CSV table of C-alpha atoms in Angstrom, one decimal:
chain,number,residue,atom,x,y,z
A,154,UNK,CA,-45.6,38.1,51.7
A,155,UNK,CA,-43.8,39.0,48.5
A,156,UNK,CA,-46.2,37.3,45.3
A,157,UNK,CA,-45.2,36.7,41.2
A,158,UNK,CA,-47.7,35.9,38.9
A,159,UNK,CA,-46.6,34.1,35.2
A,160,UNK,CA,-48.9,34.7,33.2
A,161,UNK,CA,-49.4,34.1,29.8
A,162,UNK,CA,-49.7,37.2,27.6
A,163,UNK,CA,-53.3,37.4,25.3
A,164,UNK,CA,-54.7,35.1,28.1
A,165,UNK,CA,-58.1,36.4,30.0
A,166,UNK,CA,-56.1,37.0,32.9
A,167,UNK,CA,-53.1,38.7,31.3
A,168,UNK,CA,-56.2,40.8,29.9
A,169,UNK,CA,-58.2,41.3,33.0
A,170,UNK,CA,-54.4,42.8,34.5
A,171,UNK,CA,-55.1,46.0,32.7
A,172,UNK,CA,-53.4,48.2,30.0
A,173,UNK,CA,-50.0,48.4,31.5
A,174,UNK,CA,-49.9,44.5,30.6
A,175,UNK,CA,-51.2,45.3,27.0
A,176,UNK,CA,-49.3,47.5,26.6
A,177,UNK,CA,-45.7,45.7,27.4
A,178,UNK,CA,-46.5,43.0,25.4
A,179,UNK,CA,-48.1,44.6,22.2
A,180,UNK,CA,-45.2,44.3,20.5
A,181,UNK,CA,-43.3,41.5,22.5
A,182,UNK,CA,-40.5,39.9,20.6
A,183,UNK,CA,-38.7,38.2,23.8
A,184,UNK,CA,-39.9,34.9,25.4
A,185,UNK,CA,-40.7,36.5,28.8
A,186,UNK,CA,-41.0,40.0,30.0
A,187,UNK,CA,-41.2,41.2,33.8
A,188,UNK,CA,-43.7,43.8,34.3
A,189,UNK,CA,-43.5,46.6,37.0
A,190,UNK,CA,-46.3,48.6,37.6
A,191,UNK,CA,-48.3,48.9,41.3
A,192,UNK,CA,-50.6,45.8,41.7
A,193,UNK,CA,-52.8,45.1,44.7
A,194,UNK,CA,-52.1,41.0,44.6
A,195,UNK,CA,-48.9,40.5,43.0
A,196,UNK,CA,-45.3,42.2,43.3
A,197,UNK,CA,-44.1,41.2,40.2
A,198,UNK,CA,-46.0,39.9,37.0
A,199,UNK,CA,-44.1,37.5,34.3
A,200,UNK,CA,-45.6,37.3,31.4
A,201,UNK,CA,-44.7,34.2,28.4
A,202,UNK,CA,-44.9,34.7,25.1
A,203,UNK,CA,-45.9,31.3,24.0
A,204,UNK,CA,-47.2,28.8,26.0
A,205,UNK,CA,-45.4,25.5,26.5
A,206,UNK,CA,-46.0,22.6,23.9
A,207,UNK,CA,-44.1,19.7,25.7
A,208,UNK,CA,-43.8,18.6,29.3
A,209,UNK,CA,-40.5,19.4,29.0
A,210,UNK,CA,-40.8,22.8,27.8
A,211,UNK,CA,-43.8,23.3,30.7
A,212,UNK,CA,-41.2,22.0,33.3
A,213,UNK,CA,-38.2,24.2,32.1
A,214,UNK,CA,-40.7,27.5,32.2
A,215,UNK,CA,-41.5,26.0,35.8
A,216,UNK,CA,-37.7,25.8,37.0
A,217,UNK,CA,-36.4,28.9,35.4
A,218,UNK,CA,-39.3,30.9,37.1
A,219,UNK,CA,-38.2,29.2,40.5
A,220,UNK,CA,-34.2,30.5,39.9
A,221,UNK,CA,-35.9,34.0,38.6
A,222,UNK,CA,-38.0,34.5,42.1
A,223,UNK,CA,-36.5,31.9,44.8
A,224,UNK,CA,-34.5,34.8,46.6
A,225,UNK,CA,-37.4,37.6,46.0
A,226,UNK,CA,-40.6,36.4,46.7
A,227,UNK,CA,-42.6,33.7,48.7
A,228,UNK,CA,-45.0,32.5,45.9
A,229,UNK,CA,-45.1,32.2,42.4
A,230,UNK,CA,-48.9,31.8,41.2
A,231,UNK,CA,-48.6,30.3,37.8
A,232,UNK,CA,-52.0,30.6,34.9
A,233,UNK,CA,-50.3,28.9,31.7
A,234,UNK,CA,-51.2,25.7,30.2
A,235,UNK,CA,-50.0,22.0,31.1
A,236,UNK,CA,-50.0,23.2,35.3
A,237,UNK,CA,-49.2,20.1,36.3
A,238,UNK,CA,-46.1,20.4,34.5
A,239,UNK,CA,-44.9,23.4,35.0
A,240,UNK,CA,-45.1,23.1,38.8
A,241,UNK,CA,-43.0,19.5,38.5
A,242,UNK,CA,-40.4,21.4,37.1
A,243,UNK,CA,-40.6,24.3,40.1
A,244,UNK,CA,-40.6,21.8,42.3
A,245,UNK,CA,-37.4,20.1,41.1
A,246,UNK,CA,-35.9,23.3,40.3
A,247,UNK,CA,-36.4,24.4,44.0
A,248,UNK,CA,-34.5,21.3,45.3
A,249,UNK,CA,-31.4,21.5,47.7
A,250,UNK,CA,-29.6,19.7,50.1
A,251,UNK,CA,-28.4,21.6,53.1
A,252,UNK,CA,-28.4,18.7,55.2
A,253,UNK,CA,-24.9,18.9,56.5
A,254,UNK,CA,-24.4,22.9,56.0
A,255,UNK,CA,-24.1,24.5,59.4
A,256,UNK,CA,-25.9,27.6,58.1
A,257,UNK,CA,-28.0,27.1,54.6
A,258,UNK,CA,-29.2,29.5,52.5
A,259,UNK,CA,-32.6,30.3,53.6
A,260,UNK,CA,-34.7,30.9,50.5
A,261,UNK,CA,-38.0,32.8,50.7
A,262,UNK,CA,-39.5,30.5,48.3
A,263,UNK,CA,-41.9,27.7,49.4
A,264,UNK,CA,-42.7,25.3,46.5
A,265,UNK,CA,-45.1,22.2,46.7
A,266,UNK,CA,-43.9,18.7,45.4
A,267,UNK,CA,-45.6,17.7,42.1
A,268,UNK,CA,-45.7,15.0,39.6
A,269,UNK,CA,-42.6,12.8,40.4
A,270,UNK,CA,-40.8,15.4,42.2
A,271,UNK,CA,-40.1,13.8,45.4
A,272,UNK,CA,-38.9,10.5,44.1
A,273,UNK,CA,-36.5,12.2,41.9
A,274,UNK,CA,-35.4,14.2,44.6
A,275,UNK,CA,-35.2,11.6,47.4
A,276,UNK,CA,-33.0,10.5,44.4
A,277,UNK,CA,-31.2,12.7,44.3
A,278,UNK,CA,-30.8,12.6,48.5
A,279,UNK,CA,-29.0,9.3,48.0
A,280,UNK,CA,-26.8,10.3,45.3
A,281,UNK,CA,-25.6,13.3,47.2
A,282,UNK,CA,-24.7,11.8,50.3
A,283,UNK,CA,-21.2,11.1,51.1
A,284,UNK,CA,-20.0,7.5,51.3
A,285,UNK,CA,-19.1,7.5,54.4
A,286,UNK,CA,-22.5,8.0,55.4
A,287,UNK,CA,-24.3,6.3,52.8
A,288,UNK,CA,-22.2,2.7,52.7
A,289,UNK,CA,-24.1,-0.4,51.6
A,290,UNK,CA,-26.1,-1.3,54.6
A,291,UNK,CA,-27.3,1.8,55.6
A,292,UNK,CA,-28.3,2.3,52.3
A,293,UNK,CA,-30.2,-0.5,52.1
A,294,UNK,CA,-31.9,0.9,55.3
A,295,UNK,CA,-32.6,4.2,53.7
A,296,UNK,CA,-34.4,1.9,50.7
A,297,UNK,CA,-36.1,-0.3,53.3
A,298,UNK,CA,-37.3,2.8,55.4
A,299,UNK,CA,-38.8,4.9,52.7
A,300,UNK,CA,-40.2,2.2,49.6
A,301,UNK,CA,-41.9,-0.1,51.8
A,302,UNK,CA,-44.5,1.9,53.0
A,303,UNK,CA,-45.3,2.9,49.8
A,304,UNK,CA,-46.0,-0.9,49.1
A,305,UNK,CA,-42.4,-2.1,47.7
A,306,UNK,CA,-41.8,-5.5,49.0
A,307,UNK,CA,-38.0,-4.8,50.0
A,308,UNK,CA,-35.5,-7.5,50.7
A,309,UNK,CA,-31.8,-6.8,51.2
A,310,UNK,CA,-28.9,-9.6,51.1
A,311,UNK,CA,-26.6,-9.0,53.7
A,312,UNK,CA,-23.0,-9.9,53.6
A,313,UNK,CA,-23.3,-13.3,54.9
A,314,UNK,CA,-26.0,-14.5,52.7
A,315,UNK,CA,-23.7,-13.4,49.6
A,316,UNK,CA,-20.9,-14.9,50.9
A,317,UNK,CA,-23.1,-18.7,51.4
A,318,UNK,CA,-24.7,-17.7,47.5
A,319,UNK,CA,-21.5,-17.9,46.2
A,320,UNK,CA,-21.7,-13.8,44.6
A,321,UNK,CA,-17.5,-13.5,44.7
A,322,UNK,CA,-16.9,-11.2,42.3
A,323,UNK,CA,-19.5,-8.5,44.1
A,324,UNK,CA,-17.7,-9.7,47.4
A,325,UNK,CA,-14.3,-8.5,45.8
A,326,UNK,CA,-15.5,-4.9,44.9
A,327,UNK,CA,-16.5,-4.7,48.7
A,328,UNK,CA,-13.4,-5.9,50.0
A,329,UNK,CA,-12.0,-2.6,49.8
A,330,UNK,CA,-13.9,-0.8,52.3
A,331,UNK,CA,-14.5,-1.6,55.9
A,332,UNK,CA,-17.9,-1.8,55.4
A,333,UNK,CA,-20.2,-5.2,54.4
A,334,UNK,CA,-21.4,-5.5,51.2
A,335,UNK,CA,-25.6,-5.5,50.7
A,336,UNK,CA,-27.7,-6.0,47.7
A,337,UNK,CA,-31.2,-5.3,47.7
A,338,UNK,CA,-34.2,-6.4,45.5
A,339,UNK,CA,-37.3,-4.3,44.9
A,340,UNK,CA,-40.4,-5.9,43.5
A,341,UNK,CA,-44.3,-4.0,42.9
A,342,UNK,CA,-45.8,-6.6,41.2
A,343,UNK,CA,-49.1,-5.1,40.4
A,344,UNK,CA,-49.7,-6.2,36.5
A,345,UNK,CA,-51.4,-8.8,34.8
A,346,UNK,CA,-51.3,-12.5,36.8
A,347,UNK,CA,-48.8,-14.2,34.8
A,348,UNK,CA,-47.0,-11.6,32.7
A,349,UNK,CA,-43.4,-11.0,32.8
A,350,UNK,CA,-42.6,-8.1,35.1
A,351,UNK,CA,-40.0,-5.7,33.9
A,352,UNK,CA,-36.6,-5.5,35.8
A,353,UNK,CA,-34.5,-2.5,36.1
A,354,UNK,CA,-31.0,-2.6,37.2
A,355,UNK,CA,-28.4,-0.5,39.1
A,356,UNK,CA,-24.9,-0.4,40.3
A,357,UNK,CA,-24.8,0.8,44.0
A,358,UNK,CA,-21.1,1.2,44.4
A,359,UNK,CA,-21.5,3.8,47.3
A,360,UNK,CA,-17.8,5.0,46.7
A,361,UNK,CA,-15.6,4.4,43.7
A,362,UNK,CA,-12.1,3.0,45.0
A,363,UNK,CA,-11.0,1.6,41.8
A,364,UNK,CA,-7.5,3.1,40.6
A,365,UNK,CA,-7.6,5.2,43.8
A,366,UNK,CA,-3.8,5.5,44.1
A,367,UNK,CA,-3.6,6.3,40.5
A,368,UNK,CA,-6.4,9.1,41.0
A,369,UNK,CA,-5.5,12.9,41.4
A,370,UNK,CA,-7.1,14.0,44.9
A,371,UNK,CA,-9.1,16.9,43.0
A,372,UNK,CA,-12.4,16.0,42.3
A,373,UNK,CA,-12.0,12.8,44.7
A,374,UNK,CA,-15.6,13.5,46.3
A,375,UNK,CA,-17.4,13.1,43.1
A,376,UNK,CA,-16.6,9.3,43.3
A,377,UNK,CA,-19.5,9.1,46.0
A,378,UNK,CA,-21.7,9.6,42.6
A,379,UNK,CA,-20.9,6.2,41.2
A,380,UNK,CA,-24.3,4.7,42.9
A,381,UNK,CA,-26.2,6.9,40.8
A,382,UNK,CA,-27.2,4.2,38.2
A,383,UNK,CA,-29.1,2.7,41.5
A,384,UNK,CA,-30.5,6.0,42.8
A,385,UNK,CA,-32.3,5.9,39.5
A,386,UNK,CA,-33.7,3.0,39.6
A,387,UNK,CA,-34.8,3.6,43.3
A,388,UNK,CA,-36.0,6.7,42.8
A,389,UNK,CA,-38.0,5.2,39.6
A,390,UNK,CA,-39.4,2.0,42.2
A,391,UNK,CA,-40.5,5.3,44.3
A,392,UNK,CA,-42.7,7.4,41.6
A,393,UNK,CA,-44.0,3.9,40.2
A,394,UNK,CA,-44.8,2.8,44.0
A,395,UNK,CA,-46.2,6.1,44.6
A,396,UNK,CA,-48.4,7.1,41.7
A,397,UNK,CA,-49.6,3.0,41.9
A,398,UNK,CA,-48.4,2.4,38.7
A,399,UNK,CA,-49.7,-1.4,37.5
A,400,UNK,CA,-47.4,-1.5,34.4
């Protein structure tokens, strides 16, 4: 089983790896530096120059480490500060969806979810399916399926309840498409008895018909992304469901 280490250089483990480490990175000008010598745990050693200051500098060292190694190696063992961090931004770096490929890439790597990884990808999920397998209603399954367990109080409004509420102008955008129109409402309520929760808001057009005729055919598959403005907002019901936010 191949094995990378990052490491961060002048650290006690960067130190306890020997001279050829000191050596490499007496001098070192460049942010990172791969070093090659025989080692009895790891096949290839990374070692960072500074260490990250931000979360988002931890999670970009995280996912640029994960397209470095993800063809090469099995595991990337990583001793630099703000972990947590730096392994969100592996784990979201090491995201694809191969769902409908006949034959994926297989990638050596194997990368644990961390911090909000897996609501942003399951995210991510929605937005990437096509709309003809994603249409209103079964997305309102997908939402139902995977946020209630989690503690979401889900409740979707089918086509014939909208129609009896009077919601028209929603109606009309789904009167293009042979498929019923759905809205769903997400509540975890878990703050202070009495204060105002905070709503969040997004459009879950599943497939984007306006101006069709008027719309060159290249790039026509992209209009499936037009539900992304909901994706985020169930993907953010997911993480805050998930890590038991109360506010």
């Amino acid at each position: 089983m191949a094995k990378a280490l990052i490491v961060l250089a002048g650290s006690k483990h960067a130190n306890k790896l020997g001279k050829n480490i000191k050596e490499a990175t007496k001098d070192m000008t460049e942010k990172s530096i791969t070093v090659s010598f025989a080692h009895d745990e790891y096949d290839y050693i990374t070692v960072i120059k500074d260490a990250p200051t931000t979360p988002q500098e931890a999670r970009d060292l995280g996912g640029n480490m994960v397209k470095k190694y993800k063809s090469t190696v099995d595991e990337i063992v990583f001793d630099v500060t703000r972990l947590n961090d730096v392994k969100e931004g592996a784990a979201l770096a090491a995201y694809e969806f191969n769902k409908y490929k006949t034959k994926p890439k297989e990638n050596k790597l194997q990368v644990e979810p961390a911090g909000i990884s897996t609501s942003i990808n399951f995210a991510r999920d929605l937005i990437t399916e096509p709309g003809n397998a994603l249409y209103p209603e079964k997305y309102a399954d997908r939402i139902n399926e995977t946020l209630t367990p989690l503690g979401v109080k889900v409740r979707v409004i089918y086509q014939r309840e909208l129609e009896r509420i009077g919601m028209g102008m929603l109606l009309s955008v789904g009167q293009g498409s042979e498929n019923n129109s759905a809205v769903v409402i997400m509540e975890h309520l878990h703050g202070p008895e009495g204060e105002q929760p905070i709503a969040l808001v997004g459009k879950g057009v599943t497939f984007d018909t306006g101006g069709i005729s008027l719309k060159p055919g290249r790039n026509m598959g992209d209009m499936k992304y037009d539900m992304g403005g909901s994706a985020a907002v169930v993907g953010a019901m997911h993480a805050i469901a998930d890590k038991k936010l109360k506010k």
